PDB file of C-alpha atoms in Angstrom:
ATOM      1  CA  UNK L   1       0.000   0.000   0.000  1.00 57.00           C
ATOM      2  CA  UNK L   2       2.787   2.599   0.830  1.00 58.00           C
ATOM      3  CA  UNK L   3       4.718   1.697  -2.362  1.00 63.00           C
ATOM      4  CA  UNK L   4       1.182   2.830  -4.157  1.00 64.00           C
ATOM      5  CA  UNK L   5       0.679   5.918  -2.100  1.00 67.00           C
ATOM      6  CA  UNK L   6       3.676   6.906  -1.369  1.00 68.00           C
ATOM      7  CA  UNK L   7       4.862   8.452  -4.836  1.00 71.00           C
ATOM      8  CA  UNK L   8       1.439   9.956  -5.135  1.00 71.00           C
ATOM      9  CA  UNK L   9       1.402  11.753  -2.149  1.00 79.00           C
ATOM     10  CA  UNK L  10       5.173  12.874  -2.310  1.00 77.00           C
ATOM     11  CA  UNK L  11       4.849  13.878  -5.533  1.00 83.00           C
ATOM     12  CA  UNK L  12       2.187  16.574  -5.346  1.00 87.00           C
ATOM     13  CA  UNK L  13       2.230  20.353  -5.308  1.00 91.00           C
ATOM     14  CA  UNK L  14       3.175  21.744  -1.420  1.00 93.00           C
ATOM     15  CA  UNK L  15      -0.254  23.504  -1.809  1.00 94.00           C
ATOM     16  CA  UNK L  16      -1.950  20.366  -2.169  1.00 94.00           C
ATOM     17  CA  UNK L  17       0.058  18.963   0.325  1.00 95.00           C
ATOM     18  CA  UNK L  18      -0.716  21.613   2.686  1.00 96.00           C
ATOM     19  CA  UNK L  19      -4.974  21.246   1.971  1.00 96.00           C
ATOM     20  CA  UNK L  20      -4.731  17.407   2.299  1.00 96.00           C
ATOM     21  CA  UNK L  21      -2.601  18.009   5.765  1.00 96.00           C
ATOM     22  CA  UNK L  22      -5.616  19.958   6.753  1.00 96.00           C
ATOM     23  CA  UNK L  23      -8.040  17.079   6.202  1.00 97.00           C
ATOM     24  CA  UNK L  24      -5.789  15.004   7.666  1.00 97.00           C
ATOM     25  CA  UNK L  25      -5.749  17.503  11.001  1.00 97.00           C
ATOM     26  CA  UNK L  26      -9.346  17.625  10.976  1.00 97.00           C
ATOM     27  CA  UNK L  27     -10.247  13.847  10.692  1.00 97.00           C
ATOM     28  CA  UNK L  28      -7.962  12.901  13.467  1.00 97.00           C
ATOM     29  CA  UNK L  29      -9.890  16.178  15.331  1.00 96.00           C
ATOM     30  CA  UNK L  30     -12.814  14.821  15.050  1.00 96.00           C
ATOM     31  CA  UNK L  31     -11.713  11.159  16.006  1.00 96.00           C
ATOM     32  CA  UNK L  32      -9.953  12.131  19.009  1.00 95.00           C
ATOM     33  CA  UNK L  33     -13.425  14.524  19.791  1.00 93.00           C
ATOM     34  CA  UNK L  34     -15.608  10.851  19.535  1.00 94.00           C
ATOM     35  CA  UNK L  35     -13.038   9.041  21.538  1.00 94.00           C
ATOM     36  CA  UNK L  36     -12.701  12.164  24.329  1.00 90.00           C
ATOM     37  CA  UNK L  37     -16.290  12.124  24.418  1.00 89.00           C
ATOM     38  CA  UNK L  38     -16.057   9.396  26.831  1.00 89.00           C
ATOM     39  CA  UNK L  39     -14.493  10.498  29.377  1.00 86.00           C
ATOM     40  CA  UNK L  40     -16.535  13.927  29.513  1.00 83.00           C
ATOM     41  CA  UNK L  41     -16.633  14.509  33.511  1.00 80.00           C
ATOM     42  CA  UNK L  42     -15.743  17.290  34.944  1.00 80.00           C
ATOM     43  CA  UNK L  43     -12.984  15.338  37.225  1.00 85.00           C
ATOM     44  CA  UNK L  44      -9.705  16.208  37.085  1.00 86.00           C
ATOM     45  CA  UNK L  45      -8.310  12.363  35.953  1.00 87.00           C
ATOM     46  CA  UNK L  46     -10.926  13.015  33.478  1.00 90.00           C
ATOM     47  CA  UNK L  47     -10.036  16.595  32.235  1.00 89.00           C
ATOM     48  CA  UNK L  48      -6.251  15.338  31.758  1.00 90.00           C
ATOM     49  CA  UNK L  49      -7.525  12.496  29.569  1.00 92.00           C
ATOM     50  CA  UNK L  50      -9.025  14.542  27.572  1.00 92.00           C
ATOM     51  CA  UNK L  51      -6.481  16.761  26.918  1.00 91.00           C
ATOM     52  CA  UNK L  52      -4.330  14.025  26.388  1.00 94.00           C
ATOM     53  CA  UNK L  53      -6.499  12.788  23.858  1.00 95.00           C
ATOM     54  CA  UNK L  54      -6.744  16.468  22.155  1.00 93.00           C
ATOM     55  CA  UNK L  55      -2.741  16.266  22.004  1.00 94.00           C
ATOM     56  CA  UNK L  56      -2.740  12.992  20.931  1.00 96.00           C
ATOM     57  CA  UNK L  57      -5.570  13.476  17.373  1.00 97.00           C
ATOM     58  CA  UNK L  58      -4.907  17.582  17.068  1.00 96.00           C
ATOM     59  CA  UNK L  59      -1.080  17.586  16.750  1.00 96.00           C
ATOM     60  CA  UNK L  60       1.197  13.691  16.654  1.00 96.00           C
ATOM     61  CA  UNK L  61      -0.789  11.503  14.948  1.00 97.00           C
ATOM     62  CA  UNK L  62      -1.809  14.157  12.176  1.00 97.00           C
ATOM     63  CA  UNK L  63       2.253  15.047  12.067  1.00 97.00           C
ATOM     64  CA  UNK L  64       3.088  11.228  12.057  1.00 96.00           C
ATOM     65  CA  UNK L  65       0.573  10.317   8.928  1.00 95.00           C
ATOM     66  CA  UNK L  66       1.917  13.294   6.674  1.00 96.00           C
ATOM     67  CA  UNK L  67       5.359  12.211   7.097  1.00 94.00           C
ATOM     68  CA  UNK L  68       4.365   8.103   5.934  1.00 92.00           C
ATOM     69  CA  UNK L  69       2.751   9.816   3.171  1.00 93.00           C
ATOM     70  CA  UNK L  70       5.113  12.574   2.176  1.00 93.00           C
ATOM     71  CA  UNK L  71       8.283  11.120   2.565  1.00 90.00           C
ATOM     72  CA  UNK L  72      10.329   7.456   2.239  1.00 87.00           C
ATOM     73  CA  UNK L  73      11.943   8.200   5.486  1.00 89.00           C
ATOM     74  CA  UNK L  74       9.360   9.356   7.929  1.00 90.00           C
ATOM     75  CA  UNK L  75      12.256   9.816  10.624  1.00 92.00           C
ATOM     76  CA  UNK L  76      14.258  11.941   8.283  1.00 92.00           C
ATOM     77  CA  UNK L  77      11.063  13.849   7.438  1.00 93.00           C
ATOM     78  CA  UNK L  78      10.326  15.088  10.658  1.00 95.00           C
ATOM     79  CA  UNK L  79      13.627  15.741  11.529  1.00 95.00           C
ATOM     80  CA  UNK L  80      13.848  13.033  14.229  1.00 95.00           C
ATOM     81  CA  UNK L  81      17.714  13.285  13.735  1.00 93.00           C
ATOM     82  CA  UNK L  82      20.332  12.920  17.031  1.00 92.00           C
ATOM     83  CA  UNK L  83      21.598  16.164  17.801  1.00 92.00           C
ATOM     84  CA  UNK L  84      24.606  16.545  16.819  1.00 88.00           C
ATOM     85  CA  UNK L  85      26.661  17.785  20.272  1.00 90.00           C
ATOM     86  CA  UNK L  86      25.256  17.694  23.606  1.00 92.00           C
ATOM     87  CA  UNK L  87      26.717  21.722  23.279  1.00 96.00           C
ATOM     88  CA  UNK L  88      23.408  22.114  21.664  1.00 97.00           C
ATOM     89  CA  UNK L  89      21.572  21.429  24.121  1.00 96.00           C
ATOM     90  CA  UNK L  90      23.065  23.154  26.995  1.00 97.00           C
ATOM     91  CA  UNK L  91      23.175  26.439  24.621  1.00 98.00           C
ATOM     92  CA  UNK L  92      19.479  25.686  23.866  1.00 98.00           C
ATOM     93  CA  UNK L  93      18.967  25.885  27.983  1.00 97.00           C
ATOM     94  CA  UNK L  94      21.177  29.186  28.071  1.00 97.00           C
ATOM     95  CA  UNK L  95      18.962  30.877  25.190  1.00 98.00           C
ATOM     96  CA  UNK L  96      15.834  30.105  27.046  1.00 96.00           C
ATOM     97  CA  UNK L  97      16.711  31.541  30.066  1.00 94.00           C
ATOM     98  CA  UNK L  98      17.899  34.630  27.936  1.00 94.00           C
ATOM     99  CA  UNK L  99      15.293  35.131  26.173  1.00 94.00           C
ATOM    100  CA  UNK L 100      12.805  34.661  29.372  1.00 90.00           C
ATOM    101  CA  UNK L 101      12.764  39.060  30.055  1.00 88.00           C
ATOM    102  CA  UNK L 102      12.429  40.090  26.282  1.00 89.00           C
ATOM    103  CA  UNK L 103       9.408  37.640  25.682  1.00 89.00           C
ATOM    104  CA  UNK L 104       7.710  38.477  28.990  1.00 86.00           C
ATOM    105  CA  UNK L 105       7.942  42.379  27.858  1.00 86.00           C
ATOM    106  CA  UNK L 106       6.648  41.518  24.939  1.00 88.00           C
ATOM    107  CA  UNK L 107       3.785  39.900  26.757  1.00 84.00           C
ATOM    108  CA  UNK L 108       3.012  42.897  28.353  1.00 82.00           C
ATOM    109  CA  UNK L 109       2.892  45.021  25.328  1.00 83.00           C
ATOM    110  CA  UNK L 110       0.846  42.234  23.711  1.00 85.00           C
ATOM    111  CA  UNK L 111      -1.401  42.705  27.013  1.00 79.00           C
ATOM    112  CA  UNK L 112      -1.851  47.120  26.381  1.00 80.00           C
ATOM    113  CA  UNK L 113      -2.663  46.132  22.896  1.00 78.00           C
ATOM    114  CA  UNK L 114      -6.172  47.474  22.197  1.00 75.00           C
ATOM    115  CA  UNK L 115      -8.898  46.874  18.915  1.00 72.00           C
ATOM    116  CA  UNK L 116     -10.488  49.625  17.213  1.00 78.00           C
ATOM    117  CA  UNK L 117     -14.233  50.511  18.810  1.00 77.00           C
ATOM    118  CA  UNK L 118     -15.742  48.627  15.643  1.00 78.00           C
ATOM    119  CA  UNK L 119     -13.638  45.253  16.811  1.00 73.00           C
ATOM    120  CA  UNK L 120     -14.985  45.720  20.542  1.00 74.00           C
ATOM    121  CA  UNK L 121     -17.288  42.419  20.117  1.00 76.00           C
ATOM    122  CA  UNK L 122     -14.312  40.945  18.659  1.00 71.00           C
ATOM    123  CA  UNK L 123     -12.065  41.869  21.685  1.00 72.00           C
ATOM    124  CA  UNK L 124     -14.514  40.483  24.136  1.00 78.00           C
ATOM    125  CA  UNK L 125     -15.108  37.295  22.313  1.00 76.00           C
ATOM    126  CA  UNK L 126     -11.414  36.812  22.886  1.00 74.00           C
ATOM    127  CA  UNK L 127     -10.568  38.005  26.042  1.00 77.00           C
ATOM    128  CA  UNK L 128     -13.794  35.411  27.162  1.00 79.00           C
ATOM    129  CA  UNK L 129     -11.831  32.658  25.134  1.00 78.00           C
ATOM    130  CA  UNK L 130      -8.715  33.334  27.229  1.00 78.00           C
ATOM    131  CA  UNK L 131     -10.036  33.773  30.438  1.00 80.00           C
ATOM    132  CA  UNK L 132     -11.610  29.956  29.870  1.00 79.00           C
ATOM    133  CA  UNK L 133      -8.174  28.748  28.700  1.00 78.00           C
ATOM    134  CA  UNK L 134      -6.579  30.189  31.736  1.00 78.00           C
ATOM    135  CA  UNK L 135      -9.402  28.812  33.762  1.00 81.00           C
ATOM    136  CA  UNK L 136      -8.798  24.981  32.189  1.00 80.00           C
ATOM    137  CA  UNK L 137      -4.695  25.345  32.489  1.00 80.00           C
ATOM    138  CA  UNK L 138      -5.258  26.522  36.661  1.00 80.00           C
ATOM    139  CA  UNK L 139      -7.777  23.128  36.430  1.00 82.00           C
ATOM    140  CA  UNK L 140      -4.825  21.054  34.962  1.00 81.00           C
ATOM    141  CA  UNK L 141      -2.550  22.342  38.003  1.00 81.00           C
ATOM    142  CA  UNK L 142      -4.630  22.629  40.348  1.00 77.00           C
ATOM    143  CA  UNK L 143      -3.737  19.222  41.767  1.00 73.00           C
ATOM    144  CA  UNK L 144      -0.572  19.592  44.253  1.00 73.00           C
ATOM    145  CA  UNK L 145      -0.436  16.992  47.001  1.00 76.00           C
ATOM    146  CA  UNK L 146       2.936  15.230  45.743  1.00 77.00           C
ATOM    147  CA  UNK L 147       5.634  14.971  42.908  1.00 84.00           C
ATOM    148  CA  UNK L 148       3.022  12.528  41.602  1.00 85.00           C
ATOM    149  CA  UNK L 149       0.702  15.298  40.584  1.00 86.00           C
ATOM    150  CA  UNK L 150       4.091  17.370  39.331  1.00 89.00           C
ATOM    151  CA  UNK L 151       4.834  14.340  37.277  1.00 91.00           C
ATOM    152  CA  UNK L 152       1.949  14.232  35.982  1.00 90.00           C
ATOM    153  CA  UNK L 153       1.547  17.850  35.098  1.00 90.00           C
ATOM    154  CA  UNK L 154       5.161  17.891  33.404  1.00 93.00           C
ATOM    155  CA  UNK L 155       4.120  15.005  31.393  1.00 94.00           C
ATOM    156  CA  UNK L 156       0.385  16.722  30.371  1.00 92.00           C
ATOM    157  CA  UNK L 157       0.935  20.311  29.994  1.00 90.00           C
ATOM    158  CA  UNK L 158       4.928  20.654  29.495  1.00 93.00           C
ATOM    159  CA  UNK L 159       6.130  17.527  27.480  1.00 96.00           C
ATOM    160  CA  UNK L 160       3.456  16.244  25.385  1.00 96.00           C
ATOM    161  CA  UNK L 161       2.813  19.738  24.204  1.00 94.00           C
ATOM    162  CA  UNK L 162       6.134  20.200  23.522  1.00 96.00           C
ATOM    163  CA  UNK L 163       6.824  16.848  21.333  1.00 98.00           C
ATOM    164  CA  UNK L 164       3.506  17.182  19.476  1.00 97.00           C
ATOM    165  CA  UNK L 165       3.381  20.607  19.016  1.00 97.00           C
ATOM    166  CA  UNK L 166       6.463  20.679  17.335  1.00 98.00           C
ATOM    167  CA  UNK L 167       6.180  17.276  15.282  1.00 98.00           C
ATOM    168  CA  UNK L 168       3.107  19.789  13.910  1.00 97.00           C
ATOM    169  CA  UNK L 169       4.616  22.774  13.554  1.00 98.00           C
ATOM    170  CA  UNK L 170       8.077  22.202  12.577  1.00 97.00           C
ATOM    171  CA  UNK L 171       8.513  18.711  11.926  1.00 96.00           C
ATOM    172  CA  UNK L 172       5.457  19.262   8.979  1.00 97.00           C
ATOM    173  CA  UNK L 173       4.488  22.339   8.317  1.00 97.00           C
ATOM    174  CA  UNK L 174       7.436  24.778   8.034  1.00 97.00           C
ATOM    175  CA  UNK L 175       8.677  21.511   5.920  1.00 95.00           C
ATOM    176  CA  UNK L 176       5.762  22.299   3.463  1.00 97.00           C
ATOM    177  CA  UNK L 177       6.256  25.623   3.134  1.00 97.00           C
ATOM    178  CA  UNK L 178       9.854  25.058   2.627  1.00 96.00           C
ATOM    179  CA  UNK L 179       9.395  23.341   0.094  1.00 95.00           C
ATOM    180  CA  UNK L 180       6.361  25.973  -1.656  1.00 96.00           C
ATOM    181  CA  UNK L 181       8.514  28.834  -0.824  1.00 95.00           C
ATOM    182  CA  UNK L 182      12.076  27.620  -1.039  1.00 94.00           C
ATOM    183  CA  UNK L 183      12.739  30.553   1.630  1.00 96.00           C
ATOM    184  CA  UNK L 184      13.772  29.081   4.967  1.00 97.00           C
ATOM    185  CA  UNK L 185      12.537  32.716   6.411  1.00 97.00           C
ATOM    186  CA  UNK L 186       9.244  32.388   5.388  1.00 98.00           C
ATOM    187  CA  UNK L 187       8.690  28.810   6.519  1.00 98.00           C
ATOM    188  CA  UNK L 188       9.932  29.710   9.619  1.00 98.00           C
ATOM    189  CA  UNK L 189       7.469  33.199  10.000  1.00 98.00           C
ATOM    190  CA  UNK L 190       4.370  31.875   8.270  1.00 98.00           C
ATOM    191  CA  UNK L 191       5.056  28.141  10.724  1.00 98.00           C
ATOM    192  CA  UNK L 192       5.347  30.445  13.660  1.00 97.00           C
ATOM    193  CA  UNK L 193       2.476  32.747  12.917  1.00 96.00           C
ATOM    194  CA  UNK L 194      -0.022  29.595  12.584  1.00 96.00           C
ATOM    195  CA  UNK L 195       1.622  28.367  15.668  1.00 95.00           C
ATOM    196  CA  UNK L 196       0.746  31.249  17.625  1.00 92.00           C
ATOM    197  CA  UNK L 197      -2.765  31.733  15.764  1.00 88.00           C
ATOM    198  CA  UNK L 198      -3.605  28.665  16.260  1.00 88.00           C
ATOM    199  CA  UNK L 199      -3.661  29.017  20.071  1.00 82.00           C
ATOM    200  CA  UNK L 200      -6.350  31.539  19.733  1.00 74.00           C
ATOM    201  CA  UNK L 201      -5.788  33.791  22.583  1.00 77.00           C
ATOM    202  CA  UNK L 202      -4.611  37.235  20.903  1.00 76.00           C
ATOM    203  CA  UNK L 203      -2.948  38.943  24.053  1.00 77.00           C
ATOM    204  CA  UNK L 204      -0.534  35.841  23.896  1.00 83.00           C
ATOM    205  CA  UNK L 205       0.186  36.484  20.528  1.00 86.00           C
ATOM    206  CA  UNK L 206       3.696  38.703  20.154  1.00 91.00           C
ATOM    207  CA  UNK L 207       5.509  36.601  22.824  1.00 91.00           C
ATOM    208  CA  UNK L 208       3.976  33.168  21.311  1.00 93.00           C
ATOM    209  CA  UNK L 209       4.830  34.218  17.610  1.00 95.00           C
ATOM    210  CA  UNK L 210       8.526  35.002  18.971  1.00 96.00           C
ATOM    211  CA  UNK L 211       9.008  31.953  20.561  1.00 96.00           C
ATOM    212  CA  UNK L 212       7.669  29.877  17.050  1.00 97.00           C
ATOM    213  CA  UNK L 213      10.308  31.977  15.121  1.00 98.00           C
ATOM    214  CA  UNK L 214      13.213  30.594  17.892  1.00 98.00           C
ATOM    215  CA  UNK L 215      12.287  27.274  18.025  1.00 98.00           C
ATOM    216  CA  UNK L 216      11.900  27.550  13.930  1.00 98.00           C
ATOM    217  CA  UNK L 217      15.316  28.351  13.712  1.00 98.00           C
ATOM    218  CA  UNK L 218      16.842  26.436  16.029  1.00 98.00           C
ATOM    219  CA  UNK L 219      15.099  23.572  14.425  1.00 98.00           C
ATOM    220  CA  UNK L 220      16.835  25.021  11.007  1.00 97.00           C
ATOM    221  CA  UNK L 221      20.155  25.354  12.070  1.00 97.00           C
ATOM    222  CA  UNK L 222      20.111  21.594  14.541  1.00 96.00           C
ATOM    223  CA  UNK L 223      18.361  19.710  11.931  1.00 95.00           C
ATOM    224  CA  UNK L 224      16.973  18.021  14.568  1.00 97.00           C
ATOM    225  CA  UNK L 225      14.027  18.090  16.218  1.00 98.00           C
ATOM    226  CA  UNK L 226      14.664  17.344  19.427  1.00 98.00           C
ATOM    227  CA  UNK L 227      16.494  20.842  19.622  1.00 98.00           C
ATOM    228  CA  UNK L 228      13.336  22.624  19.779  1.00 98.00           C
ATOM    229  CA  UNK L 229      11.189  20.177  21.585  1.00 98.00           C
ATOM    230  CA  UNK L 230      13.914  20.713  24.400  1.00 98.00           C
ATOM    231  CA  UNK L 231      13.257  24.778  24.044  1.00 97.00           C
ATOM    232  CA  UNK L 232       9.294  24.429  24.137  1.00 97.00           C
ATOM    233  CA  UNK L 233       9.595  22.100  27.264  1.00 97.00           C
ATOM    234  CA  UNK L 234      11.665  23.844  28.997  1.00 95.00           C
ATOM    235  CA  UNK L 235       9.343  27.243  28.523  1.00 93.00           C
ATOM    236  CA  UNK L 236       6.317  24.911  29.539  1.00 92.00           C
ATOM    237  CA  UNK L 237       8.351  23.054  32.407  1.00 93.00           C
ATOM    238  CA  UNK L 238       9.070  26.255  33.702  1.00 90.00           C
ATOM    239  CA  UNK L 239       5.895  27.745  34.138  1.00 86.00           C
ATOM    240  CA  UNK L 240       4.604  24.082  35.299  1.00 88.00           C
ATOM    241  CA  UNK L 241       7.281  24.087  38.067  1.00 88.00           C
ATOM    242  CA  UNK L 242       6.200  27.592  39.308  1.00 84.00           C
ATOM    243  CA  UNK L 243       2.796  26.659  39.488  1.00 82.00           C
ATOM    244  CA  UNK L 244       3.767  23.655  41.565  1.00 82.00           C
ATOM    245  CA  UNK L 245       6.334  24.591  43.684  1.00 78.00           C
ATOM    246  CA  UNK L 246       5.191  28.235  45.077  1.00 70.00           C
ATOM    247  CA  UNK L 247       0.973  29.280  45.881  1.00 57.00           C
ATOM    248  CA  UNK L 248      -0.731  30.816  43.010  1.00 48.00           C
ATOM    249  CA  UNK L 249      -1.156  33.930  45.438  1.00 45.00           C
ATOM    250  CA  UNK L 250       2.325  33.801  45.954  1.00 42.00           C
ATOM    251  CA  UNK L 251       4.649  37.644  45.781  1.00 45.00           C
ATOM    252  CA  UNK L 252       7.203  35.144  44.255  1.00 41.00           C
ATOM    253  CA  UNK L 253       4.581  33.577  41.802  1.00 44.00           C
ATOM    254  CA  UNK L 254       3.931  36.931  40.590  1.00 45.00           C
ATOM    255  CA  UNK L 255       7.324  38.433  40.384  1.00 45.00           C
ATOM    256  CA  UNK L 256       8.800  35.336  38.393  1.00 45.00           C
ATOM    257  CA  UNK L 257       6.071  35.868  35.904  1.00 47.00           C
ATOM    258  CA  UNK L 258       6.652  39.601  35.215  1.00 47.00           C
ATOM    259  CA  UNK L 259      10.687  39.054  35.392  1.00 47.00           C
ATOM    260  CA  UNK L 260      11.728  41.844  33.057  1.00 47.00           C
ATOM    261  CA  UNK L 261       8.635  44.030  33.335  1.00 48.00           C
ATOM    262  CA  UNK L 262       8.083  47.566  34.431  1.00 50.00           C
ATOM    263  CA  UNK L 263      10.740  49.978  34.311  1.00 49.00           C
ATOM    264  CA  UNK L 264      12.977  48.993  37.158  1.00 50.00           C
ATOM    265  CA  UNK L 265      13.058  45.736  35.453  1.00 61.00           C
ATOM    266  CA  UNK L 266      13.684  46.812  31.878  1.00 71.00           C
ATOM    267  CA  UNK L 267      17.011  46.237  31.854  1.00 78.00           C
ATOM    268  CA  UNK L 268      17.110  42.737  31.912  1.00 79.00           C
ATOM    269  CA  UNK L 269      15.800  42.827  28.628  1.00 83.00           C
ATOM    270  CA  UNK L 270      18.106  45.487  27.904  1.00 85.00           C
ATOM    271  CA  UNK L 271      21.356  43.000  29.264  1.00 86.00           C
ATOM    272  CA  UNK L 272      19.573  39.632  27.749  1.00 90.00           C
ATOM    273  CA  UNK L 273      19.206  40.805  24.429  1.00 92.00           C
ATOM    274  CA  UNK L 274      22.849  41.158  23.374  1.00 94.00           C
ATOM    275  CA  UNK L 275      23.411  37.726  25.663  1.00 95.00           C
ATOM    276  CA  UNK L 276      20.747  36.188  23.897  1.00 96.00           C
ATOM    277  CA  UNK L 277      22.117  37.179  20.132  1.00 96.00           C
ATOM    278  CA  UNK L 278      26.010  36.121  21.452  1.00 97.00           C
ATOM    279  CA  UNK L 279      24.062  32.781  22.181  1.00 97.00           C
ATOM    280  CA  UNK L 280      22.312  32.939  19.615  1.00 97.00           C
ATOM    281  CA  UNK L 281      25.233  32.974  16.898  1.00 97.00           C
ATOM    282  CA  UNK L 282      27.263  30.303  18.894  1.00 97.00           C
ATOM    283  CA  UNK L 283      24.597  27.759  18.763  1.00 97.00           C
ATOM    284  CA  UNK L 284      24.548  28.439  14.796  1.00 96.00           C
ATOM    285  CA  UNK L 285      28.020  28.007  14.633  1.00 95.00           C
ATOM    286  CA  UNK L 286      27.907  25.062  16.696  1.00 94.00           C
ATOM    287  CA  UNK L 287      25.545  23.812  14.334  1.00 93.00           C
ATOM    288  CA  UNK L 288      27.278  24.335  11.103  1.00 82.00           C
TER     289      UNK L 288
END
């Protein structure tokens, strides 16, 4: 069957590549929606299948079935490559942490960011669409009593994300449009844009859309995607870990989340900016 298929699919246009990868998306949506449909309690064992499930059909097995149909070497395709120095990694760890103030400010410009009066229904849909994502991630970590539940939430919110996210993302998409473009820039911006878009929450946008066009390039320059699947966890472990580890109404909570905000704190985006480039360059050399 995949000796049939296989030069049929590979062998079309990137724009029907990219249509047929949105079928592909939505029929696995839809699956995973029958199959979550099950377990539709309001518990939270129940609320962490179901995102599990929404993982699962939205984002790996949609990213796993393009690359069987797109390429000989599904592996290869999705850039499931062994990085290439362990360097990589620790510089991947470095950037993160550097890059932590600027996207946080951005964040909080995102945040000021206001729609014209005739968009006000618009606004409002969105800010309501937000508040209920924020409302089902406090859900998801609401659970504290051991490093069971931490386990648990690293596993649901930080890792799985990460992996299938990416596969998605990177792994398929900015592969497409690579190939439709034949600009590595603009597979990177228009992966990253969807990336963020997708998400659907607008005052997110600016920081989310930054850290697509990082992991994008990092997943450029590696050639592996593990390199960026180690970025996005670490973002989501981070948060996760905060969560866990100090009380939502916590001064610490609240100062670790606006690290680099405000004007006293402006300058660590100031000093991580030229840190982050330095680290930036290195890992591309690394790379090369």
């Amino acid at each position: 069957m995949k000796r049939i298929l296989l030069p049929v699919f590979a062998s079309m246009h990137p724009g029907k590549k990219l249509l047929f990868f949105f079928f592909i998306v939505v029929a696995s949506m839809l699956t995973g929606g029958i199959i979550a449909f099950f377990w539709r309690g309001e518990s939270l064992v129940e609320l962490r299948i179901r995102v599990f499930v929404n993982q699962l059909f939205t984002f790996l097995i949609p990213a796993f079935i393009a690359a069987a149909l797109y390429a000989e070497d599904r592996r290869e395709y999705l850039g499931l490559r062994k990085v290439s120095s362990p360097v990589l990694l620790g510089l991947t760890f470095l950037i993160m942490l550097a890059f932590t103030p600027l996207v946080n400010y951005t964040g909080f410009l995102n945040a000021k960011m206001e729609l014209p009066d005739v968009l006000a229904g618009l606004e409002e849909s969105m800010r309501t669409f937000e508040e209920k994502a924020r409302i089902l991630t406090d859900r998801l970590l609401s659970s504290r009593k051991g490093l069971s539940d931490f386990a648990l939430n690293l596993l649901i919110v930080a890792f799985l994300p990460a992996v299938a996210e990416e596969l998605i993302f990177r792994g398929v998409l900015l592969q497409i449009f690579r190939e439709w473009s034949r600009s590595v820039h603009f597979a990177v911006g228009i992966s990253a844009f969807i990336f963020s878009f997708i998400h659907f929450q607008f005052y997110g946008f600016l920081p989310r859309f930054l850290l697509g066009l990082l992991f994008g390039y990092l997943f450029v320059w590696s050639k592996s995607i593990y390199i960026p699947v180690a970025a996005h966890f670490f973002n989501n472990a981070a948060a996760v870990s905060l969560y866990f580890f100090a009380d939502a109404d916590t001064d610490f909570l609240q100062e670790s989340q606006n690290f680099g905000l405000g004007n006293e704190n402006f300058i660590f985006v100031l000093w991580s900016l030229p840190v982050f480039l330095m680290l930036l360059f290195l890992f591309k050399k690394k790379s090369s």
